């Protein structure tokens, strides 16, 4: 049996990104993909290198392996689209990038994205009738594109996997590996219902992550994700205990 950490041996994954990608949303998933044995190509709108950001601060450059003109969906087993404010906004304005995504979807190949990355999915015209999540601030964009928007860590709908952002990096990476390996989604990734409402205010764990993000290392970001997940779990446990207490009275 193949070691779980190497379940993507022989797979080739395209990472579609351009300048302004959120650093951790590319570096953490790519590191996980390579650790699982996948070959990863950075596909972009231009040659050379692309500059990442940590929220609103310049971050590292990443070398481009192939331009969008040189890459074909048929050559890859899956697609990853990092987020960031700038990266998906530029990509969604590119007809070639939109067509690249459509090719993956037409071939039913897995597509994973997070944060503002689903902007590109909306601009392809493919979001209508799909269930997904994204950064909460672009919830209305997803609903207006015809999608069911769910306020949860990850959403798996067929060949699509979406996540809200860096604060959900741990479950996103776990479900991403499962998606590319052809494995089942966890039950928490499959909830289907009407769209969740707009938030009344940003979540405390999200604003904390954003305050730290310009200066955070990858390890710090993963720590924030784990803390955020712990706070959410504790909140759910408290609510469940409250319901049980009320029922026993």
Tab-separated table of C-alpha atoms in Angstrom:
chain	number	residue	atom	x	y	z
A	1	UNK	CA	0.000	0.000	0.000
A	2	UNK	CA	1.219	3.494	-0.802
A	3	UNK	CA	2.254	5.564	2.176
A	4	UNK	CA	-0.442	8.130	3.010
A	5	UNK	CA	2.031	10.954	2.696
A	6	UNK	CA	2.870	9.843	-0.853
A	7	UNK	CA	-0.636	9.184	-2.161
A	8	UNK	CA	-0.174	11.680	-5.019
A	9	UNK	CA	2.910	10.062	-6.558
A	10	UNK	CA	2.655	10.283	-10.338
A	11	UNK	CA	0.208	13.187	-10.279
A	12	UNK	CA	0.862	16.560	-11.852
A	13	UNK	CA	-0.928	19.558	-10.372
A	14	UNK	CA	-1.214	22.995	-11.975
A	15	UNK	CA	-1.180	26.021	-9.679
A	16	UNK	CA	-2.815	28.913	-11.512
A	17	UNK	CA	-1.554	32.175	-10.037
A	18	UNK	CA	-0.248	35.584	-10.950
A	19	UNK	CA	1.145	38.611	-9.116
A	20	UNK	CA	-0.607	39.373	-5.852
A	21	UNK	CA	-1.273	35.814	-4.706
A	22	UNK	CA	-1.523	35.353	-0.925
A	23	UNK	CA	1.830	33.843	0.037
A	24	UNK	CA	0.607	31.176	2.465
A	25	UNK	CA	-2.220	30.145	0.155
A	26	UNK	CA	0.342	29.055	-2.415
A	27	UNK	CA	3.326	27.977	-0.320
A	28	UNK	CA	1.517	25.808	2.237
A	29	UNK	CA	-0.611	23.792	-0.242
A	30	UNK	CA	2.316	23.416	-2.654
A	31	UNK	CA	4.544	22.122	0.151
A	32	UNK	CA	1.833	19.626	1.107
A	33	UNK	CA	1.351	18.518	-2.497
A	34	UNK	CA	5.057	17.944	-3.019
A	35	UNK	CA	5.282	16.076	0.300
A	36	UNK	CA	2.492	13.823	-0.975
A	37	UNK	CA	4.551	13.061	-4.079
A	38	UNK	CA	2.913	15.335	-6.660
A	39	UNK	CA	4.739	17.313	-9.320
A	40	UNK	CA	3.616	20.944	-9.140
A	41	UNK	CA	3.798	23.517	-11.947
A	42	UNK	CA	3.215	27.230	-11.392
A	43	UNK	CA	1.143	28.402	-14.364
A	44	UNK	CA	0.789	32.146	-14.857
A	45	UNK	CA	-0.108	34.925	-17.255
A	46	UNK	CA	3.525	35.822	-17.948
A	47	UNK	CA	7.002	34.346	-17.870
A	48	UNK	CA	9.654	34.850	-15.216
A	49	UNK	CA	8.398	35.108	-11.661
A	50	UNK	CA	5.336	36.345	-9.791
A	51	UNK	CA	5.262	38.340	-6.569
A	52	UNK	CA	3.221	37.177	-3.596
A	53	UNK	CA	1.780	39.275	-0.800
A	54	UNK	CA	1.186	38.851	2.904
A	55	UNK	CA	-2.168	40.615	3.024
A	56	UNK	CA	-1.005	44.058	1.846
A	57	UNK	CA	2.779	43.680	2.180
A	58	UNK	CA	5.078	42.478	-0.629
A	59	UNK	CA	6.228	38.891	-0.118
A	60	UNK	CA	8.440	36.417	-1.945
A	61	UNK	CA	8.688	35.804	-5.658
A	62	UNK	CA	7.900	32.417	-7.141
A	63	UNK	CA	9.286	31.198	-10.465
A	64	UNK	CA	6.769	30.519	-13.221
A	65	UNK	CA	7.064	27.060	-14.793
A	66	UNK	CA	4.678	27.575	-17.705
A	67	UNK	CA	2.573	30.388	-19.086
A	68	UNK	CA	-1.149	30.010	-19.647
A	69	UNK	CA	-0.378	29.816	-23.382
A	70	UNK	CA	1.866	26.799	-22.863
A	71	UNK	CA	-0.276	24.807	-20.412
A	72	UNK	CA	-3.163	22.457	-21.192
A	73	UNK	CA	-5.611	20.988	-18.701
A	74	UNK	CA	-5.211	17.599	-20.379
A	75	UNK	CA	-1.603	17.505	-19.132
A	76	UNK	CA	-2.610	17.785	-15.457
A	77	UNK	CA	-4.462	15.746	-12.861
A	78	UNK	CA	-5.768	18.715	-10.869
A	79	UNK	CA	-5.846	22.489	-10.457
A	80	UNK	CA	-5.109	24.698	-7.444
A	81	UNK	CA	-6.057	28.401	-7.424
A	82	UNK	CA	-4.597	30.410	-4.517
A	83	UNK	CA	-6.415	33.506	-3.328
A	84	UNK	CA	-5.340	36.957	-2.241
A	85	UNK	CA	-7.071	40.203	-3.113
A	86	UNK	CA	-5.122	40.891	-6.312
A	87	UNK	CA	-4.331	37.490	-7.823
A	88	UNK	CA	-7.880	36.236	-8.539
A	89	UNK	CA	-9.003	39.706	-9.585
A	90	UNK	CA	-6.360	39.737	-12.315
A	91	UNK	CA	-7.011	36.125	-13.300
A	92	UNK	CA	-10.764	36.605	-13.657
A	93	UNK	CA	-10.075	39.359	-16.217
A	94	UNK	CA	-8.098	36.929	-18.394
A	95	UNK	CA	-10.087	34.982	-20.988
A	96	UNK	CA	-7.243	32.461	-21.171
A	97	UNK	CA	-7.337	31.873	-17.404
A	98	UNK	CA	-11.121	31.463	-17.462
A	99	UNK	CA	-10.874	28.965	-20.312
A	100	UNK	CA	-8.116	27.060	-18.504
A	101	UNK	CA	-10.431	26.578	-15.531
A	102	UNK	CA	-13.331	25.587	-17.782
A	103	UNK	CA	-11.158	22.899	-19.402
A	104	UNK	CA	-10.474	21.298	-16.010
A	105	UNK	CA	-14.150	21.352	-15.125
A	106	UNK	CA	-15.247	19.962	-18.491
A	107	UNK	CA	-12.835	17.066	-17.955
A	108	UNK	CA	-14.195	16.642	-14.374
A	109	UNK	CA	-10.724	17.094	-12.963
A	110	UNK	CA	-10.416	18.304	-9.361
A	111	UNK	CA	-10.248	22.051	-8.714
A	112	UNK	CA	-9.283	23.408	-5.274
A	113	UNK	CA	-9.327	27.065	-4.281
A	114	UNK	CA	-9.735	29.235	-1.211
A	115	UNK	CA	-10.290	32.758	0.074
A	116	UNK	CA	-10.896	35.097	-2.920
A	117	UNK	CA	-9.945	32.367	-5.410
A	118	UNK	CA	-13.618	31.460	-6.044
A	119	UNK	CA	-13.951	34.845	-7.771
A	120	UNK	CA	-12.381	33.108	-10.772
A	121	UNK	CA	-14.877	30.244	-10.546
A	122	UNK	CA	-17.719	32.773	-10.558
A	123	UNK	CA	-16.308	34.519	-13.622
A	124	UNK	CA	-16.144	31.260	-15.587
A	125	UNK	CA	-19.938	31.010	-15.421
A	126	UNK	CA	-19.643	27.571	-13.807
A	127	UNK	CA	-20.708	28.466	-10.266
A	128	UNK	CA	-24.435	28.398	-10.981
A	129	UNK	CA	-25.981	25.502	-9.067
A	130	UNK	CA	-22.767	24.627	-7.219
A	131	UNK	CA	-22.143	24.639	-3.466
A	132	UNK	CA	-19.015	26.418	-2.308
A	133	UNK	CA	-17.446	28.691	0.250
A	134	UNK	CA	-15.020	31.614	0.045
A	135	UNK	CA	-13.743	34.543	2.035
A	136	UNK	CA	-16.952	35.745	3.747
A	137	UNK	CA	-16.571	39.222	2.291
A	138	UNK	CA	-17.239	37.923	-1.233
A	139	UNK	CA	-20.240	35.820	-0.215
A	140	UNK	CA	-22.610	37.997	-2.267
A	141	UNK	CA	-20.497	37.562	-5.401
A	142	UNK	CA	-20.898	33.794	-5.084
A	143	UNK	CA	-24.654	33.959	-4.460
A	144	UNK	CA	-25.138	36.393	-7.345
A	145	UNK	CA	-23.259	33.909	-9.551
A	146	UNK	CA	-25.897	31.305	-8.676
A	147	UNK	CA	-23.947	29.313	-6.090
A	148	UNK	CA	-25.047	28.092	-2.675
A	149	UNK	CA	-22.612	29.751	-0.250
A	150	UNK	CA	-21.823	27.914	2.978
A	151	UNK	CA	-20.046	29.481	5.934
A	152	UNK	CA	-17.865	26.505	6.836
A	153	UNK	CA	-14.194	25.534	6.748
A	154	UNK	CA	-14.351	23.568	3.519
A	155	UNK	CA	-17.015	22.624	0.988
A	156	UNK	CA	-16.662	19.690	-1.395
A	157	UNK	CA	-19.078	19.653	-4.327
A	158	UNK	CA	-18.195	17.055	-6.925
A	159	UNK	CA	-14.801	17.949	-8.372
A	160	UNK	CA	-14.668	21.306	-6.540
A	161	UNK	CA	-13.132	22.007	-3.141
A	162	UNK	CA	-13.347	25.492	-1.653
A	163	UNK	CA	-12.314	27.023	1.668
A	164	UNK	CA	-12.776	30.374	3.406
A	165	UNK	CA	-9.126	31.367	3.775
A	166	UNK	CA	-5.821	30.947	5.618
A	167	UNK	CA	-7.587	30.465	8.966
A	168	UNK	CA	-8.937	27.180	7.550
A	169	UNK	CA	-5.639	26.044	6.056
A	170	UNK	CA	-5.365	22.805	8.029
A	171	UNK	CA	-8.728	21.331	6.941
A	172	UNK	CA	-8.249	22.741	3.446
A	173	UNK	CA	-4.931	20.939	2.943
A	174	UNK	CA	-6.351	17.708	4.372
A	175	UNK	CA	-9.387	17.778	2.069
A	176	UNK	CA	-7.276	18.931	-0.892
A	177	UNK	CA	-5.064	15.842	-0.689
A	178	UNK	CA	-8.175	13.665	-0.451
A	179	UNK	CA	-9.699	15.392	-3.471
A	180	UNK	CA	-6.656	14.944	-5.695
A	181	UNK	CA	-6.205	11.350	-4.523
A	182	UNK	CA	-9.786	10.518	-5.469
A	183	UNK	CA	-10.764	9.838	-1.867
A	184	UNK	CA	-14.054	10.712	-0.164
A	185	UNK	CA	-14.679	14.049	1.486
A	186	UNK	CA	-15.181	14.243	5.218
A	187	UNK	CA	-18.790	14.531	6.307
A	188	UNK	CA	-18.217	18.113	7.483
A	189	UNK	CA	-17.205	19.107	3.949
A	190	UNK	CA	-20.398	17.862	2.357
A	191	UNK	CA	-23.184	19.814	4.060
A	192	UNK	CA	-25.800	20.939	1.542
A	193	UNK	CA	-28.479	23.490	2.314
A	194	UNK	CA	-29.590	26.976	1.365
A	195	UNK	CA	-26.971	29.726	1.367
A	196	UNK	CA	-25.884	30.927	4.767
A	197	UNK	CA	-26.705	34.590	5.455
A	198	UNK	CA	-24.304	37.480	5.363
A	199	UNK	CA	-22.364	37.931	8.574
A	200	UNK	CA	-23.279	40.708	10.954
A	201	UNK	CA	-19.606	41.320	11.728
A	202	UNK	CA	-16.238	39.736	10.882
A	203	UNK	CA	-15.369	36.738	13.046
A	204	UNK	CA	-12.878	37.482	15.828
A	205	UNK	CA	-10.532	34.681	14.767
A	206	UNK	CA	-10.508	36.005	11.198
A	207	UNK	CA	-9.660	39.565	12.175
A	208	UNK	CA	-6.910	38.287	14.485
A	209	UNK	CA	-5.429	36.295	11.612
A	210	UNK	CA	-5.536	39.325	9.331
A	211	UNK	CA	-3.800	41.551	11.891
A	212	UNK	CA	-0.966	39.052	12.178
A	213	UNK	CA	-0.777	38.016	8.537
A	214	UNK	CA	1.606	40.718	7.222
A	215	UNK	CA	4.274	39.544	9.655
A	216	UNK	CA	3.396	35.886	10.090
A	217	UNK	CA	5.532	32.926	9.101
A	218	UNK	CA	3.971	29.817	7.611
A	219	UNK	CA	4.224	28.174	11.033
A	220	UNK	CA	2.410	31.072	12.643
A	221	UNK	CA	-0.361	30.912	10.062
A	222	UNK	CA	-0.841	27.209	10.692
A	223	UNK	CA	-0.870	27.954	14.410
A	224	UNK	CA	-3.610	30.534	13.854
A	225	UNK	CA	-5.549	27.970	11.847
A	226	UNK	CA	-5.271	25.402	14.626
A	227	UNK	CA	-6.282	27.944	17.260
A	228	UNK	CA	-9.201	29.076	15.116
A	229	UNK	CA	-10.305	25.497	14.665
A	230	UNK	CA	-10.039	24.937	18.415
A	231	UNK	CA	-12.128	28.011	19.175
A	232	UNK	CA	-14.811	26.914	16.731
A	233	UNK	CA	-14.821	23.376	18.151
A	234	UNK	CA	-15.066	24.719	21.684
A	235	UNK	CA	-17.928	26.971	20.686
A	236	UNK	CA	-19.771	24.047	19.104
A	237	UNK	CA	-19.147	21.856	22.142
A	238	UNK	CA	-20.433	24.590	24.447
A	239	UNK	CA	-23.545	25.053	22.373
A	240	UNK	CA	-24.183	21.307	22.338
A	241	UNK	CA	-23.721	21.106	26.099
A	242	UNK	CA	-26.141	23.982	26.504
A	243	UNK	CA	-28.749	22.214	24.411
A	244	UNK	CA	-28.292	18.986	26.372
A	245	UNK	CA	-28.600	20.878	29.648
A	246	UNK	CA	-31.781	22.573	28.514
A	247	UNK	CA	-33.241	19.248	27.391
A	248	UNK	CA	-32.539	17.633	30.779
A	249	UNK	CA	-34.280	20.397	32.739
